[in-house]
PDB file of C-alpha atoms and ligand atoms in Angstrom:
ATOM      1  CA  MET Y  18       0.029  -0.049  -0.027  1.00 49.00           C
ATOM      2  CA  ALA Y  19       1.694   3.200  -1.143  1.00 61.00           C
ATOM      3  CA  HIS Y  20      -0.553   5.803   0.345  1.00 87.00           C
ATOM      4  CA  VAL Y  21      -3.871   6.360   2.250  1.00 89.00           C
ATOM      5  CA  ASP Y  22      -5.500   9.724   2.662  1.00 92.00           C
ATOM      6  CA  LEU Y  23      -8.941  11.181   3.625  1.00 97.00           C
ATOM      7  CA  ARG Y  24     -11.331  13.475   1.810  1.00 96.00           C
ATOM      8  CA  ARG Y  25     -14.319  15.318   3.171  1.00 96.00           C
ATOM      9  CA  VAL Y  26     -17.249  16.165   0.811  1.00 94.00           C
ATOM     10  CA  ARG Y  27     -20.558  17.902   1.458  1.00 93.00           C
ATOM     11  CA  LEU Y  28     -23.275  16.821  -0.904  1.00 92.00           C
ATOM     12  CA  PRO Y  29     -26.669  18.581  -0.946  1.00 91.00           C
ATOM     13  CA  LEU Y  30     -29.686  16.167  -0.905  1.00 90.00           C
ATOM     14  CA  VAL Y  31     -32.297  16.645  -3.501  1.00 90.00           C
ATOM     15  CA  ARG Y  32     -34.927  16.887  -0.703  1.00 84.00           C
ATOM     16  CA  PRO Y  33     -34.507  16.865   2.960  1.00 82.00           C
ATOM     17  CA  VAL Y  34     -34.891  13.294   4.464  1.00 72.00           C
ATOM     18  CA  ARG Y  35     -36.911  12.993   7.663  1.00 66.00           C
ATOM     19  CA  THR Y  36     -36.496  10.070  10.164  1.00 59.00           C
ATOM     20  CA  ALA Y  37     -37.844   9.444  13.621  1.00 56.00           C
ATOM     21  CA  LEU Y  38     -34.662  11.122  14.790  1.00 63.00           C
ATOM     22  CA  GLY Y  39     -34.588  14.341  12.730  1.00 69.00           C
ATOM     23  CA  ALA Y  40     -34.217  15.887   9.265  1.00 76.00           C
ATOM     24  CA  TYR Y  41     -31.123  16.157   7.076  1.00 79.00           C
ATOM     25  CA  ASP Y  42     -30.548  18.362   4.004  1.00 87.00           C
ATOM     26  CA  GLU Y  43     -26.999  17.469   3.146  1.00 90.00           C
ATOM     27  CA  ARG Y  44     -24.610  14.572   3.415  1.00 90.00           C
ATOM     28  CA  ASP Y  45     -21.330  15.442   5.071  1.00 91.00           C
ATOM     29  CA  VAL Y  46     -19.256  12.466   4.103  1.00 95.00           C
ATOM     30  CA  LEU Y  47     -15.755  11.162   4.916  1.00 97.00           C
ATOM     31  CA  LEU Y  48     -13.946   9.208   2.188  1.00 97.00           C
ATOM     32  CA  ALA Y  49     -10.883   7.163   2.367  1.00 97.00           C
ATOM     33  CA  ARG Y  50      -8.611   6.946  -0.689  1.00 96.00           C
ATOM     34  CA  VAL Y  51      -5.897   4.407  -1.159  1.00 94.00           C
ATOM     35  CA  VAL Y  52      -3.311   4.450  -3.879  1.00 92.00           C
ATOM     36  CA  GLY Y  53      -1.784   1.017  -4.188  1.00 87.00           C
ATOM     37  CA  ALA Y  54       1.821   0.163  -5.105  1.00 82.00           C
ATOM     38  CA  GLY Y  55       0.848  -0.321  -8.711  1.00 85.00           C
ATOM     39  CA  GLY Y  56      -0.854   3.103  -8.808  1.00 89.00           C
ATOM     40  CA  GLU Y  57      -4.325   1.631  -8.502  1.00 92.00           C
ATOM     41  CA  GLU Y  58      -6.787   3.864  -6.670  1.00 94.00           C
ATOM     42  CA  GLY Y  59      -9.313   2.537  -4.199  1.00 96.00           C
ATOM     43  CA  TRP Y  60     -12.207   4.357  -2.399  1.00 97.00           C
ATOM     44  CA  GLY Y  61     -14.203   3.716   0.694  1.00 97.00           C
ATOM     45  CA  GLU Y  62     -17.016   5.677   2.285  1.00 96.00           C
ATOM     46  CA  CYS Y  63     -17.651   6.282   6.061  1.00 96.00           C
ATOM     47  CA  SER Y  64     -21.336   5.826   6.767  1.00 94.00           C
ATOM     48  CA  ALA Y  65     -21.219   8.104   9.743  1.00 94.00           C
ATOM     49  CA  GLU Y  66     -23.604  11.091   9.767  1.00 90.00           C
ATOM     50  CA  ALA Y  67     -22.689  14.657  10.781  1.00 88.00           C
ATOM     51  CA  ALA Y  68     -24.129  14.187  14.266  1.00 87.00           C
ATOM     52  CA  PRO Y  69     -24.648  11.127  16.447  1.00 87.00           C
ATOM     53  CA  GLY Y  70     -28.299  10.009  16.691  1.00 80.00           C
ATOM     54  CA  TYR Y  71     -28.946   6.980  14.499  1.00 77.00           C
ATOM     55  CA  TRP Y  72     -25.534   5.723  15.682  1.00 85.00           C
ATOM     56  CA  HIS Y  73     -22.907   6.996  18.164  1.00 90.00           C
ATOM     57  CA  GLU Y  74     -20.161   7.593  15.503  1.00 94.00           C
ATOM     58  CA  PHE Y  75     -20.174  10.953  13.656  1.00 94.00           C
ATOM     59  CA  THR Y  76     -18.129  12.335  10.755  1.00 95.00           C
ATOM     60  CA  ASP Y  77     -15.719  14.644  12.579  1.00 97.00           C
ATOM     61  CA  ALA Y  78     -14.946  11.948  15.196  1.00 97.00           C
ATOM     62  CA  CYS Y  79     -14.408   9.287  12.582  1.00 97.00           C
ATOM     63  CA  GLU Y  80     -11.996  11.544  10.689  1.00 98.00           C
ATOM     64  CA  GLN Y  81      -9.911  12.038  13.929  1.00 98.00           C
ATOM     65  CA  VAL Y  82     -10.028   8.327  14.674  1.00 97.00           C
ATOM     66  CA  VAL Y  83      -8.828   7.272  11.264  1.00 96.00           C
ATOM     67  CA  ARG Y  84      -6.175   9.990  11.036  1.00 96.00           C
ATOM     68  CA  ARG Y  85      -4.721   9.250  14.525  1.00 96.00           C
ATOM     69  CA  PHE Y  86      -5.139   5.525  14.989  1.00 95.00           C
ATOM     70  CA  VAL Y  87      -5.706   3.812  11.582  1.00 94.00           C
ATOM     71  CA  LEU Y  88      -3.671   5.586   8.919  1.00 92.00           C
ATOM     72  CA  PRO Y  89      -0.275   5.575  10.900  1.00 89.00           C
ATOM     73  CA  ARG Y  90      -0.464   1.764  11.040  1.00 87.00           C
ATOM     74  CA  LEU Y  91      -1.018   1.399   7.179  1.00 86.00           C
ATOM     75  CA  GLU Y  92       1.301   3.819   5.574  1.00 71.00           C
ATOM     76  CA  GLY Y  93       3.983   2.139   3.493  1.00 65.00           C
ATOM     77  CA  ALA Y  94       2.874  -1.383   4.314  1.00 59.00           C
ATOM     78  CA  ASP Y  95       1.603  -3.922   1.837  1.00 73.00           C
ATOM     79  CA  VAL Y  96      -1.831  -4.518   3.336  1.00 82.00           C
ATOM     80  CA  GLY Y  97      -5.082  -6.342   2.570  1.00 88.00           C
ATOM     81  CA  PRO Y  98      -8.482  -5.684   4.122  1.00 90.00           C
ATOM     82  CA  GLY Y  99      -7.670  -7.954   7.091  1.00 90.00           C
ATOM     83  CA  ASP Y 100      -4.782  -5.718   8.059  1.00 89.00           C
ATOM     84  CA  VAL Y 101      -6.856  -2.587   8.620  1.00 92.00           C
ATOM     85  CA  PRO Y 102      -6.878  -2.013  12.448  1.00 91.00           C
ATOM     86  CA  ARG Y 103     -10.312  -2.654  14.034  1.00 89.00           C
ATOM     87  CA  LEU Y 104     -11.013  -0.262  16.901  1.00 92.00           C
ATOM     88  CA  ASP Y 105     -13.859  -1.292  19.260  1.00 91.00           C
ATOM     89  CA  GLY Y 106     -16.737   1.088  18.966  1.00 94.00           C
ATOM     90  CA  TRP Y 107     -15.504   2.579  15.630  1.00 96.00           C
ATOM     91  CA  PRO Y 108     -16.698   0.209  12.896  1.00 95.00           C
ATOM     92  CA  MET Y 109     -17.756   3.051  10.524  1.00 96.00           C
ATOM     93  CA  ALA Y 110     -14.381   4.789  10.846  1.00 97.00           C
ATOM     94  CA  SER Y 111     -12.345   1.669   9.945  1.00 95.00           C
ATOM     95  CA  ALA Y 112     -14.884   0.417   7.418  1.00 96.00           C
ATOM     96  CA  ALA Y 113     -14.075   3.340   5.133  1.00 96.00           C
ATOM     97  CA  VAL Y 114     -10.423   2.409   4.989  1.00 96.00           C
ATOM     98  CA  GLU Y 115     -11.184  -1.351   4.680  1.00 96.00           C
ATOM     99  CA  TRP Y 116     -13.454  -0.805   1.612  1.00 97.00           C
ATOM    100  CA  ALA Y 117     -10.832   1.425   0.028  1.00 96.00           C
ATOM    101  CA  VAL Y 118      -8.118  -1.244   0.588  1.00 95.00           C
ATOM    102  CA  LEU Y 119     -10.344  -3.918  -0.983  1.00 96.00           C
ATOM    103  CA  ASP Y 120     -11.327  -1.612  -3.857  1.00 97.00           C
ATOM    104  CA  ALA Y 121      -7.651  -1.072  -4.721  1.00 95.00           C
ATOM    105  CA  LEU Y 122      -6.753  -4.729  -4.232  1.00 94.00           C
ATOM    106  CA  CYS Y 123      -9.521  -5.899  -6.553  1.00 96.00           C
ATOM    107  CA  ARG Y 124      -8.708  -3.242  -9.201  1.00 96.00           C
ATOM    108  CA  ARG Y 125      -5.139  -4.527  -9.186  1.00 94.00           C
ATOM    109  CA  ALA Y 126      -6.350  -8.112  -9.610  1.00 94.00           C
ATOM    110  CA  GLY Y 127      -8.927  -7.165 -12.259  1.00 96.00           C
ATOM    111  CA  VAL Y 128     -11.898  -8.568 -10.413  1.00 98.00           C
ATOM    112  CA  SER Y 129     -15.042  -6.952  -9.101  1.00 98.00           C
ATOM    113  CA  VAL Y 130     -15.546  -6.530  -5.271  1.00 98.00           C
ATOM    114  CA  ALA Y 131     -18.867  -8.442  -5.823  1.00 98.00           C
ATOM    115  CA  SER Y 132     -17.086 -11.497  -7.217  1.00 98.00           C
ATOM    116  CA  TRP Y 133     -14.253 -11.289  -4.539  1.00 98.00           C
ATOM    117  CA  LEU Y 134     -16.984 -11.366  -1.840  1.00 98.00           C
ATOM    118  CA  GLY Y 135     -18.626 -14.415  -3.513  1.00 98.00           C
ATOM    119  CA  GLY Y 136     -21.663 -12.590  -4.989  1.00 98.00           C
ATOM    120  CA  ILE Y 137     -24.011 -14.546  -7.222  1.00 98.00           C
ATOM    121  CA  ARG Y 138     -26.495 -11.856  -8.437  1.00 97.00           C
ATOM    122  CA  ARG Y 139     -26.170  -9.462 -11.388  1.00 97.00           C
ATOM    123  CA  THR Y 140     -29.147  -7.260 -10.428  1.00 98.00           C
ATOM    124  CA  VAL Y 141     -31.166  -6.590  -7.320  1.00 98.00           C
ATOM    125  CA  GLU Y 142     -34.707  -5.212  -6.803  1.00 97.00           C
ATOM    126  CA  ALA Y 143     -34.392  -1.598  -5.491  1.00 96.00           C
ATOM    127  CA  THR Y 144     -36.288  -0.215  -2.499  1.00 96.00           C
ATOM    128  CA  LEU Y 145     -37.444   3.359  -2.182  1.00 93.00           C
ATOM    129  CA  THR Y 146     -37.398   4.813   1.299  1.00 90.00           C
ATOM    130  CA  VAL Y 147     -40.132   7.289   2.159  1.00 89.00           C
ATOM    131  CA  GLY Y 148     -39.719   9.767   5.108  1.00 82.00           C
ATOM    132  CA  VAL Y 149     -42.132   9.949   8.104  1.00 80.00           C
ATOM    133  CA  GLY Y 150     -45.506  11.120   7.015  1.00 80.00           C
ATOM    134  CA  GLU Y 151     -44.729  11.257   3.331  1.00 84.00           C
ATOM    135  CA  PRO Y 152     -47.197   9.657   0.874  1.00 85.00           C
ATOM    136  CA  VAL Y 153     -46.366   6.332  -0.882  1.00 84.00           C
ATOM    137  CA  GLU Y 154     -47.191   6.591  -4.587  1.00 79.00           C
ATOM    138  CA  PRO Y 155     -47.078   3.739  -7.051  1.00 75.00           C
ATOM    139  CA  GLY Y 156     -44.082   4.077  -9.349  1.00 81.00           C
ATOM    140  CA  PRO Y 157     -41.122   2.257 -10.736  1.00 89.00           C
ATOM    141  CA  TYR Y 158     -40.092   0.954  -7.284  1.00 93.00           C
ATOM    142  CA  ARG Y 159     -41.762  -2.353  -6.363  1.00 94.00           C
ATOM    143  CA  ASN Y 160     -40.491  -2.125  -2.805  1.00 96.00           C
ATOM    144  CA  VAL Y 161     -41.095   0.832  -0.594  1.00 96.00           C
ATOM    145  CA  LYS Y 162     -39.900   1.258   3.006  1.00 96.00           C
ATOM    146  CA  VAL Y 163     -41.771   3.785   5.015  1.00 95.00           C
ATOM    147  CA  LYS Y 164     -40.084   5.515   7.988  1.00 92.00           C
ATOM    148  CA  VAL Y 165     -42.548   5.379  10.894  1.00 94.00           C
ATOM    149  CA  GLY Y 166     -42.752   6.867  14.397  1.00 93.00           C
ATOM    150  CA  PRO Y 167     -45.036   6.307  17.377  1.00 95.00           C
ATOM    151  CA  GLY Y 168     -48.705   6.060  16.316  1.00 95.00           C
ATOM    152  CA  SER Y 169     -47.907   5.694  12.582  1.00 93.00           C
ATOM    153  CA  THR Y 170     -50.176   3.575  10.309  1.00 93.00           C
ATOM    154  CA  VAL Y 171     -49.230   2.527   6.766  1.00 93.00           C
ATOM    155  CA  GLU Y 172     -51.962   1.959   4.183  1.00 91.00           C
ATOM    156  CA  PRO Y 173     -51.447  -0.784   1.503  1.00 89.00           C
ATOM    157  CA  VAL Y 174     -50.469   0.347  -2.001  1.00 89.00           C
ATOM    158  CA  HIS Y 175     -51.367  -1.891  -4.970  1.00 90.00           C
ATOM    159  CA  GLY Y 176     -48.353  -3.572  -6.570  1.00 89.00           C
ATOM    160  CA  VAL Y 177     -45.883  -2.417  -3.903  1.00 93.00           C
ATOM    161  CA  ARG Y 178     -44.257  -4.569  -1.279  1.00 96.00           C
ATOM    162  CA  LEU Y 179     -44.357  -2.375   1.830  1.00 96.00           C
ATOM    163  CA  SER Y 180     -42.125  -2.420   4.882  1.00 97.00           C
ATOM    164  CA  ALA Y 181     -41.563   0.060   7.679  1.00 97.00           C
ATOM    165  CA  ASP Y 182     -38.574   1.273   9.769  1.00 96.00           C
ATOM    166  CA  GLY Y 183     -39.159   2.332  13.295  1.00 95.00           C
ATOM    167  CA  ASN Y 184     -35.500   3.072  14.027  1.00 92.00           C
ATOM    168  CA  GLY Y 185     -36.167   1.880  17.503  1.00 95.00           C
ATOM    169  CA  SER Y 186     -38.936   4.427  18.253  1.00 95.00           C
ATOM    170  CA  LEU Y 187     -42.020   2.167  18.488  1.00 97.00           C
ATOM    171  CA  THR Y 188     -43.942   0.189  21.095  1.00 97.00           C
ATOM    172  CA  LEU Y 189     -45.476  -3.222  20.728  1.00 98.00           C
ATOM    173  CA  ALA Y 190     -48.906  -1.512  20.294  1.00 97.00           C
ATOM    174  CA  ASP Y 191     -47.356   0.463  17.288  1.00 97.00           C
ATOM    175  CA  VAL Y 192     -46.076  -2.826  15.886  1.00 98.00           C
ATOM    176  CA  GLU Y 193     -49.515  -4.378  16.123  1.00 97.00           C
ATOM    177  CA  ARG Y 194     -50.864  -1.578  13.889  1.00 96.00           C
ATOM    178  CA  LEU Y 195     -48.225  -2.474  11.231  1.00 97.00           C
ATOM    179  CA  ALA Y 196     -49.107  -6.157  11.165  1.00 95.00           C
ATOM    180  CA  GLY Y 197     -50.031  -6.205   7.392  1.00 93.00           C
ATOM    181  CA  LEU Y 198     -46.614  -5.107   6.135  1.00 97.00           C
ATOM    182  CA  ASP Y 199     -44.010  -7.440   4.682  1.00 97.00           C
ATOM    183  CA  HIS Y 200     -41.783  -6.683   7.723  1.00 98.00           C
ATOM    184  CA  VAL Y 201     -40.834  -3.915  10.143  1.00 98.00           C
ATOM    185  CA  GLU Y 202     -37.229  -2.832  10.655  1.00 98.00           C
ATOM    186  CA  GLN Y 203     -36.090  -2.272  14.198  1.00 98.00           C
ATOM    187  CA  PRO Y 204     -39.369  -1.455  15.794  1.00 98.00           C
ATOM    188  CA  LEU Y 205     -38.040  -1.426  19.383  1.00 98.00           C
ATOM    189  CA  PRO Y 206     -34.821   0.120  20.785  1.00 97.00           C
ATOM    190  CA  ALA Y 207     -31.524  -1.431  19.793  1.00 95.00           C
ATOM    191  CA  ASP Y 208     -30.859  -2.781  23.276  1.00 96.00           C
ATOM    192  CA  ASP Y 209     -34.261  -4.359  23.643  1.00 97.00           C
ATOM    193  CA  VAL Y 210     -33.368  -7.413  21.597  1.00 97.00           C
ATOM    194  CA  VAL Y 211     -35.671  -9.632  23.765  1.00 97.00           C
ATOM    195  CA  GLY Y 212     -38.624  -7.295  23.156  1.00 98.00           C
ATOM    196  CA  HIS Y 213     -38.470  -8.154  19.457  1.00 98.00           C
ATOM    197  CA  VAL Y 214     -39.363 -11.773  20.327  1.00 98.00           C
ATOM    198  CA  GLU Y 215     -42.804 -10.480  21.301  1.00 98.00           C
ATOM    199  CA  ALA Y 216     -42.892  -8.085  18.227  1.00 98.00           C
ATOM    200  CA  ARG Y 217     -42.544 -11.147  15.975  1.00 98.00           C
ATOM    201  CA  ARG Y 218     -45.953 -12.302  17.077  1.00 97.00           C
ATOM    202  CA  HIS Y 219     -47.477  -9.521  14.933  1.00 97.00           C
ATOM    203  CA  VAL Y 220     -45.132  -9.039  11.995  1.00 98.00           C
ATOM    204  CA  ARG Y 221     -41.825 -10.265  10.512  1.00 98.00           C
ATOM    205  CA  VAL Y 222     -39.064  -8.377  12.263  1.00 98.00           C
ATOM    206  CA  ALA Y 223     -35.814  -7.168  10.718  1.00 98.00           C
ATOM    207  CA  LEU Y 224     -33.122  -6.113  13.222  1.00 98.00           C
ATOM    208  CA  ASP Y 225     -30.898  -3.202  12.083  1.00 96.00           C
ATOM    209  CA  GLU Y 226     -29.492  -1.047  14.889  1.00 93.00           C
ATOM    210  CA  SER Y 227     -29.326  -4.179  17.211  1.00 95.00           C
ATOM    211  CA  ILE Y 228     -26.840  -5.897  14.766  1.00 95.00           C
ATOM    212  CA  GLY Y 229     -23.174  -4.837  14.811  1.00 92.00           C
ATOM    213  CA  SER Y 230     -21.460  -8.197  14.482  1.00 95.00           C
ATOM    214  CA  ALA Y 231     -21.845 -11.858  13.813  1.00 97.00           C
ATOM    215  CA  GLY Y 232     -22.155 -12.412  17.577  1.00 97.00           C
ATOM    216  CA  ASP Y 233     -25.195 -10.074  17.643  1.00 97.00           C
ATOM    217  CA  VAL Y 234     -26.724 -12.248  14.784  1.00 98.00           C
ATOM    218  CA  ARG Y 235     -26.168 -15.441  16.796  1.00 98.00           C
ATOM    219  CA  THR Y 236     -27.689 -13.915  19.935  1.00 98.00           C
ATOM    220  CA  ALA Y 237     -30.740 -12.627  18.118  1.00 98.00           C
ATOM    221  CA  ALA Y 238     -31.170 -16.075  16.383  1.00 98.00           C
ATOM    222  CA  ALA Y 239     -30.771 -18.026  19.533  1.00 98.00           C
ATOM    223  CA  ILE Y 240     -33.703 -16.250  21.293  1.00 98.00           C
ATOM    224  CA  GLY Y 241     -35.830 -15.869  18.116  1.00 98.00           C
ATOM    225  CA  ALA Y 242     -35.720 -12.052  18.026  1.00 98.00           C
ATOM    226  CA  CYS Y 243     -35.822 -11.593  14.228  1.00 98.00           C
ATOM    227  CA  ASP Y 244     -36.610 -13.051  10.840  1.00 98.00           C
ATOM    228  CA  ILE Y 245     -34.291 -10.803   8.876  1.00 98.00           C
ATOM    229  CA  VAL Y 246     -30.879  -9.365   9.537  1.00 98.00           C
ATOM    230  CA  VAL Y 247     -30.252  -5.822   8.167  1.00 98.00           C
ATOM    231  CA  LEU Y 248     -26.648  -5.754   7.026  1.00 97.00           C
ATOM    232  CA  LYS Y 249     -25.160  -2.272   6.807  1.00 94.00           C
ATOM    233  CA  PRO Y 250     -21.840  -2.487   5.007  1.00 92.00           C
ATOM    234  CA  GLY Y 251     -20.498   0.610   6.809  1.00 86.00           C
ATOM    235  CA  ARG Y 252     -21.644  -0.321  10.227  1.00 88.00           C
ATOM    236  CA  VAL Y 253     -20.245  -3.778  10.664  1.00 93.00           C
ATOM    237  CA  GLY Y 254     -16.592  -2.758  10.087  1.00 90.00           C
ATOM    238  CA  GLY Y 255     -16.288  -3.095   6.304  1.00 95.00           C
ATOM    239  CA  PRO Y 256     -16.267  -6.041   3.797  1.00 97.00           C
ATOM    240  CA  LEU Y 257     -14.855  -8.688   6.243  1.00 97.00           C
ATOM    241  CA  GLY Y 258     -17.485  -7.753   8.795  1.00 97.00           C
ATOM    242  CA  CYS Y 259     -20.102  -8.069   6.084  1.00 97.00           C
ATOM    243  CA  LEU Y 260     -19.093 -11.532   5.196  1.00 98.00           C
ATOM    244  CA  ALA Y 261     -19.100 -12.553   8.935  1.00 98.00           C
ATOM    245  CA  VAL Y 262     -22.594 -11.158   9.585  1.00 98.00           C
ATOM    246  CA  HIS Y 263     -23.892 -12.543   6.318  1.00 98.00           C
ATOM    247  CA  ASP Y 264     -22.483 -16.082   6.992  1.00 98.00           C
ATOM    248  CA  ALA Y 265     -23.780 -16.039  10.633  1.00 98.00           C
ATOM    249  CA  ALA Y 266     -27.269 -15.156   9.426  1.00 98.00           C
ATOM    250  CA  VAL Y 267     -27.286 -17.893   6.723  1.00 98.00           C
ATOM    251  CA  ALA Y 268     -26.018 -20.365   9.238  1.00 98.00           C
ATOM    252  CA  ALA Y 269     -28.888 -19.419  11.682  1.00 98.00           C
ATOM    253  CA  GLY Y 270     -31.498 -19.616   8.927  1.00 98.00           C
ATOM    254  CA  LEU Y 271     -32.162 -15.910   8.864  1.00 98.00           C
ATOM    255  CA  GLU Y 272     -32.685 -13.831   5.745  1.00 98.00           C
ATOM    256  CA  VAL Y 273     -30.487 -10.907   4.986  1.00 98.00           C
ATOM    257  CA  LYS Y 274     -31.306  -7.395   3.683  1.00 98.00           C
ATOM    258  CA  VAL Y 275     -28.573  -4.988   2.810  1.00 98.00           C
ATOM    259  CA  GLY Y 276     -29.262  -1.576   4.181  1.00 93.00           C
ATOM    260  CA  GLY Y 277     -28.204   1.833   2.928  1.00 84.00           C
ATOM    261  CA  MET Y 278     -29.514   5.366   3.044  1.00 69.00           C
ATOM    262  CA  TRP Y 279     -27.340   8.370   2.558  1.00 82.00           C
ATOM    263  CA  ASP Y 280     -24.632   6.588   0.538  1.00 91.00           C
ATOM    264  CA  THR Y 281     -22.808   8.421  -2.252  1.00 94.00           C
ATOM    265  CA  GLY Y 282     -22.001   6.386  -5.358  1.00 94.00           C
ATOM    266  CA  ILE Y 283     -18.973   4.855  -3.403  1.00 96.00           C
ATOM    267  CA  GLY Y 284     -20.927   3.479  -0.528  1.00 95.00           C
ATOM    268  CA  ARG Y 285     -23.747   2.436  -2.849  1.00 95.00           C
ATOM    269  CA  ALA Y 286     -21.396   0.455  -5.029  1.00 96.00           C
ATOM    270  CA  ALA Y 287     -20.072  -1.309  -1.946  1.00 97.00           C
ATOM    271  CA  ALA Y 288     -23.559  -1.996  -0.704  1.00 97.00           C
ATOM    272  CA  LEU Y 289     -24.666  -3.368  -4.117  1.00 97.00           C
ATOM    273  CA  ALA Y 290     -21.660  -5.674  -4.142  1.00 98.00           C
ATOM    274  CA  VAL Y 291     -22.715  -7.091  -0.778  1.00 98.00           C
ATOM    275  CA  ALA Y 292     -26.369  -7.373  -1.877  1.00 98.00           C
ATOM    276  CA  SER Y 293     -25.224  -9.850  -4.539  1.00 98.00           C
ATOM    277  CA  LEU Y 294     -24.298 -12.398  -1.834  1.00 98.00           C
ATOM    278  CA  PRO Y 295     -26.449 -15.581  -1.800  1.00 98.00           C
ATOM    279  CA  GLY Y 296     -28.021 -14.945   1.648  1.00 98.00           C
ATOM    280  CA  CYS Y 297     -29.257 -11.511   0.679  1.00 98.00           C
ATOM    281  CA  THR Y 298     -32.789 -12.706  -0.271  1.00 98.00           C
ATOM    282  CA  ILE Y 299     -34.684  -9.537   0.820  1.00 98.00           C
ATOM    283  CA  PRO Y 300     -34.479  -6.674  -1.696  1.00 98.00           C
ATOM    284  CA  PRO Y 301     -31.825  -4.244  -0.382  1.00 97.00           C
ATOM    285  CA  ASP Y 302     -32.624  -0.809   1.004  1.00 95.00           C
ATOM    286  CA  LEU Y 303     -31.038   0.806  -1.985  1.00 95.00           C
ATOM    287  CA  ALA Y 304     -32.488   3.336  -4.431  1.00 92.00           C
ATOM    288  CA  ALA Y 305     -31.120   5.093  -7.491  1.00 90.00           C
ATOM    289  CA  SER Y 306     -28.543   7.847  -6.695  1.00 87.00           C
ATOM    290  CA  ASP Y 307     -30.732  10.646  -8.238  1.00 85.00           C
ATOM    291  CA  ARG Y 308     -33.297  10.000  -5.535  1.00 84.00           C
ATOM    292  CA  TYR Y 309     -30.911  11.574  -3.036  1.00 86.00           C
ATOM    293  CA  PHE Y 310     -28.271  13.630  -4.974  1.00 90.00           C
ATOM    294  CA  ALA Y 311     -28.443  16.012  -7.907  1.00 87.00           C
ATOM    295  CA  ALA Y 312     -24.738  15.347  -8.574  1.00 88.00           C
ATOM    296  CA  ASP Y 313     -23.084  12.224  -7.266  1.00 91.00           C
ATOM    297  CA  ILE Y 314     -19.335  11.865  -6.891  1.00 92.00           C
ATOM    298  CA  VAL Y 315     -19.047   8.902  -9.326  1.00 93.00           C
ATOM    299  CA  THR Y 316     -19.265   9.062 -13.054  1.00 90.00           C
ATOM    300  CA  THR Y 317     -21.750   6.174 -13.264  1.00 87.00           C
ATOM    301  CA  PRO Y 318     -24.188   6.531 -10.356  1.00 87.00           C
ATOM    302  CA  ALA Y 319     -26.640   3.673  -9.728  1.00 89.00           C
ATOM    303  CA  ARG Y 320     -29.639   4.090 -12.071  1.00 91.00           C
ATOM    304  CA  LEU Y 321     -33.055   2.396 -11.851  1.00 93.00           C
ATOM    305  CA  SER Y 322     -33.877  -0.027 -14.623  1.00 94.00           C
ATOM    306  CA  ALA Y 323     -37.407  -0.019 -16.120  1.00 93.00           C
ATOM    307  CA  ASP Y 324     -38.219  -3.165 -14.134  1.00 93.00           C
ATOM    308  CA  GLY Y 325     -37.308  -1.512 -10.781  1.00 94.00           C
ATOM    309  CA  THR Y 326     -33.872  -3.135 -10.469  1.00 96.00           C
ATOM    310  CA  LEU Y 327     -30.302  -1.851  -9.975  1.00 96.00           C
ATOM    311  CA  ASP Y 328     -27.263  -3.503 -11.626  1.00 97.00           C
ATOM    312  CA  ILE Y 329     -24.464  -4.930  -9.440  1.00 97.00           C
ATOM    313  CA  PRO Y 330     -21.259  -3.158 -10.674  1.00 96.00           C
ATOM    314  CA  THR Y 331     -19.107  -5.633 -12.689  1.00 95.00           C
ATOM    315  CA  GLY Y 332     -15.994  -3.569 -13.379  1.00 96.00           C
ATOM    316  CA  PRO Y 333     -12.742  -4.044 -11.475  1.00 97.00           C
ATOM    317  CA  GLY Y 334     -12.958  -3.098  -7.782  1.00 97.00           C
ATOM    318  CA  LEU Y 335     -16.148  -1.267  -6.898  1.00 97.00           C
ATOM    319  CA  GLY Y 336     -16.680  -0.713 -10.623  1.00 97.00           C
ATOM    320  CA  ILE Y 337     -16.880   3.127 -10.274  1.00 96.00           C
ATOM    321  CA  THR Y 338     -14.915   6.210 -11.161  1.00 94.00           C
ATOM    322  CA  VAL Y 339     -14.787   8.836  -8.524  1.00 95.00           C
ATOM    323  CA  THR Y 340     -14.897  12.503  -9.620  1.00 90.00           C
ATOM    324  CA  ASN Y 341     -15.270  16.004  -8.072  1.00 76.00           C
ATOM    325  CA  VAL Y 342     -14.031  15.291  -4.619  1.00 84.00           C
ATOM    326  CA  GLY Y 343     -11.206  17.896  -4.570  1.00 71.00           C
TER     327      GLY Y 343
HETATM  328 MG1  LIG Z   6     -33.145   0.800   9.461  1.00 64.38          MG
END
């Protein structure tokens, strides 16, 4: 590995996105850039948001952590993804670097990240995420996820597979009102894993914020707390963490859904590669880039096909070309 550095980019969102935890109008994103010994460039995105809320890590803190504790241990060394230091409590920070290292490694080898991971899909069905209180209209997306809060109800829409995401803000009474949906993501707080056993009596449950590792998956499976594991490529420590969580879910008989939300074209390409894995049988929480950004930072942002699918990138590495990041 010849060189690793960090970039910080602010990308305006096409429309503010509202969740149970607040509204956002731009994405303040930390990027890791690796230039390998052969000159190949690799990129990774840090999933952290500008402020803690959804998750305890935030962009400023992740930048400090990577600069002080990750980069000094990589510079000049010939490293693979497994050599990127893992810091307890900072999976999003180190994930950015681990993705960049893997991107560079795969570019050098001329293979896609999807095939390196063991992916088997060429396309995936996309999912549109709709903010709290926004209407769901029939459109090209066959899967729609509605952000919900306490007291929310979700009306069925013809031809659309509907799910909801409580981001840990719901009660069991709220879950009961959502019983007709395909599944509900993280209805109860992240630390209330046991409470989700009860929630499953009403609807299929997907655990998101409760899942940070393969161990969390095994615990949830052992007590019957979920049907689906939400796999966030940035939150489980990068590509190797993704494989560990995916494999643990498959071994436990759970389905996997790749999650994403504010990803630029870099994070989206990584998430699409993960979504090509065999256990990822629930359509990923990924939409076309133009749903979120007027101008992405890759030359070929993810576009929705007429049949409501997104292509898994097949080019070397993440299969993207990064532009306009200073
Ligand atoms: Mg979620």
